[in-house]
């Protein structure tokens, strides 16, 4: 799928490079939020709120942002060899660390699509918890990240 997939962050406006209290998906009655380990090599997980504080690519003037997703001074990186899981890594500018933030103002949510794999950051289905994976992008809610 091309990087032009339609997607969207709950909040007052488009995602920015400022820290967000959380990056979460909403599943019925629970917000599942991204949790980042504080060491390189650890897998990113989804847990009930609250999650880690994140920075992510900005969306400016309606243009989708490209860049790193960071927490604890580390970059979120696609680990393809490890089964397409998301892990934290020392930032080195590798394409596996570059994500596109595609914001949908109508839904006030965002998807994060890997520039390396053209697949989206996914917090569900629950059978895969707690690790966060990248999967083919589609319109299911487990790709819709927001602040709650």
PDB file of C-alpha atoms in Angstrom, residues 13-96:
ATOM      1  CA  UNK A  13      -5.307  19.629  16.474  1.00  0.00           C
ATOM      2  CA  UNK A  14      -2.904  17.743  14.245  1.00  0.00           C
ATOM      3  CA  UNK A  15      -0.052  15.784  15.733  1.00  0.00           C
ATOM      4  CA  UNK A  16       3.075  17.769  16.451  1.00  0.00           C
ATOM      5  CA  UNK A  17       6.655  17.237  17.489  1.00  0.00           C
ATOM      6  CA  UNK A  18       5.735  18.192  21.070  1.00  0.00           C
ATOM      7  CA  UNK A  19       5.369  15.364  23.601  1.00  0.00           C
ATOM      8  CA  UNK A  20       1.954  13.779  23.827  1.00  0.00           C
ATOM      9  CA  UNK A  21       0.834  12.341  27.139  1.00  0.00           C
ATOM     10  CA  UNK A  22      -0.093   9.138  25.339  1.00  0.00           C
ATOM     11  CA  UNK A  23      -0.510   7.471  21.977  1.00  0.00           C
ATOM     12  CA  UNK A  24      -3.524   5.211  22.381  1.00  0.00           C
ATOM     13  CA  UNK A  25      -6.132   3.248  20.494  1.00  0.00           C
ATOM     14  CA  UNK A  26      -9.677   3.063  21.834  1.00  0.00           C
ATOM     15  CA  UNK A  27     -11.141  -0.428  22.252  1.00  0.00           C
ATOM     16  CA  UNK A  28     -14.729  -0.357  23.525  1.00  0.00           C
ATOM     17  CA  UNK A  29     -14.184   0.664  27.168  1.00  0.00           C
ATOM     18  CA  UNK A  30     -10.375   0.684  27.377  1.00  0.00           C
ATOM     19  CA  UNK A  31      -7.673   2.916  25.919  1.00  0.00           C
ATOM     20  CA  UNK A  32      -4.655   0.792  24.979  1.00  0.00           C
ATOM     21  CA  UNK A  33      -1.576   3.022  24.997  1.00  0.00           C
ATOM     22  CA  UNK A  34       1.943   2.661  23.656  1.00  0.00           C
ATOM     23  CA  UNK A  35       4.465   1.898  26.375  1.00  0.00           C
ATOM     24  CA  UNK A  36       8.171   2.273  25.623  1.00  0.00           C
ATOM     25  CA  UNK A  37      10.860   0.445  27.571  1.00  0.00           C
ATOM     26  CA  UNK A  38      13.693   2.712  28.677  1.00  0.00           C
ATOM     27  CA  UNK A  39      16.396   0.597  27.021  1.00  0.00           C
ATOM     28  CA  UNK A  40      17.372  -0.076  23.397  1.00  0.00           C
ATOM     29  CA  UNK A  41      16.200  -3.420  22.038  1.00  0.00           C
ATOM     30  CA  UNK A  42      13.062  -3.686  24.168  1.00  0.00           C
ATOM     31  CA  UNK A  43       9.768  -4.296  22.395  1.00  0.00           C
ATOM     32  CA  UNK A  44       7.104  -1.592  22.455  1.00  0.00           C
ATOM     33  CA  UNK A  45       3.916  -2.756  24.161  1.00  0.00           C
ATOM     34  CA  UNK A  46       0.321  -1.640  24.497  1.00  0.00           C
ATOM     35  CA  UNK A  47      -1.059  -1.384  28.003  1.00  0.00           C
ATOM     36  CA  UNK A  48      -4.089   0.291  29.543  1.00  0.00           C
ATOM     37  CA  UNK A  49      -3.642   4.042  30.114  1.00  0.00           C
ATOM     38  CA  UNK A  50      -1.386   5.802  30.845  1.00  0.00           C
ATOM     39  CA  UNK A  51       1.337   5.170  28.316  1.00  0.00           C
ATOM     40  CA  UNK A  52       4.731   6.731  27.702  1.00  0.00           C
ATOM     41  CA  UNK A  53       5.199  10.336  26.569  1.00  0.00           C
ATOM     42  CA  UNK A  54       5.938  10.358  22.832  1.00  0.00           C
ATOM     43  CA  UNK A  55       7.066  12.766  20.149  1.00  0.00           C
ATOM     44  CA  UNK A  56       6.193  12.040  16.555  1.00  0.00           C
ATOM     45  CA  UNK A  57       6.318  13.603  13.069  1.00  0.00           C
ATOM     46  CA  UNK A  58       4.363  16.818  12.722  1.00  0.00           C
ATOM     47  CA  UNK A  59       1.569  17.431  10.258  1.00  0.00           C
ATOM     48  CA  UNK A  60       1.891  20.917   8.761  1.00  0.00           C
ATOM     49  CA  UNK A  61      -0.651  22.714   6.599  1.00  0.00           C
ATOM     50  CA  UNK A  62      -2.410  19.456   5.782  1.00  0.00           C
ATOM     51  CA  UNK A  63       0.805  17.738   4.647  1.00  0.00           C
ATOM     52  CA  UNK A  64       1.598  14.371   6.192  1.00  0.00           C
ATOM     53  CA  UNK A  65       4.687  14.379   8.377  1.00  0.00           C
ATOM     54  CA  UNK A  66       7.674  12.041   8.055  1.00  0.00           C
ATOM     55  CA  UNK A  67      10.160  11.433  10.846  1.00  0.00           C
ATOM     56  CA  UNK A  68      10.885   9.500  13.995  1.00  0.00           C
ATOM     57  CA  UNK A  69       8.573   8.473  16.810  1.00  0.00           C
ATOM     58  CA  UNK A  70      10.489   8.854  20.074  1.00  0.00           C
ATOM     59  CA  UNK A  71      10.201   8.141  23.812  1.00  0.00           C
ATOM     60  CA  UNK A  72      12.819   7.981  26.558  1.00  0.00           C
ATOM     61  CA  UNK A  73      15.452   9.377  24.150  1.00  0.00           C
ATOM     62  CA  UNK A  74      15.085   6.344  21.847  1.00  0.00           C
ATOM     63  CA  UNK A  75      13.451   5.804  18.453  1.00  0.00           C
ATOM     64  CA  UNK A  76      10.578   3.462  17.706  1.00  0.00           C
ATOM     65  CA  UNK A  77      11.964   1.094  15.086  1.00  0.00           C
ATOM     66  CA  UNK A  78      10.438  -1.628  12.936  1.00  0.00           C
ATOM     67  CA  UNK A  79      12.131  -4.945  13.758  1.00  0.00           C
ATOM     68  CA  UNK A  80      11.352  -6.898  10.597  1.00  0.00           C
ATOM     69  CA  UNK A  81      13.685  -9.803  11.412  1.00  0.00           C
ATOM     70  CA  UNK A  82      12.034 -10.127  14.833  1.00  0.00           C
ATOM     71  CA  UNK A  83       8.574 -10.689  13.357  1.00  0.00           C
ATOM     72  CA  UNK A  84       7.585  -7.134  12.375  1.00  0.00           C
ATOM     73  CA  UNK A  85       7.396  -5.984  15.993  1.00  0.00           C
ATOM     74  CA  UNK A  86       8.058  -2.415  17.068  1.00  0.00           C
ATOM     75  CA  UNK A  87      11.056  -1.951  19.363  1.00  0.00           C
ATOM     76  CA  UNK A  88      12.994   0.906  20.874  1.00  0.00           C
ATOM     77  CA  UNK A  89      16.447   1.567  19.425  1.00  0.00           C
ATOM     78  CA  UNK A  90      19.231   4.105  19.589  1.00  0.00           C
ATOM     79  CA  UNK A  91      18.368   6.625  16.876  1.00  0.00           C
ATOM     80  CA  UNK A  92      20.649   6.299  13.853  1.00  0.00           C
ATOM     81  CA  UNK A  93      18.524   7.621  10.982  1.00  0.00           C
ATOM     82  CA  UNK A  94      17.828   4.161   9.571  1.00  0.00           C
ATOM     83  CA  UNK A  95      14.767   3.911   7.321  1.00  0.00           C
ATOM     84  CA  UNK A  96      13.256   1.429   9.826  1.00  0.00           C
TER      85      UNK A  96
END
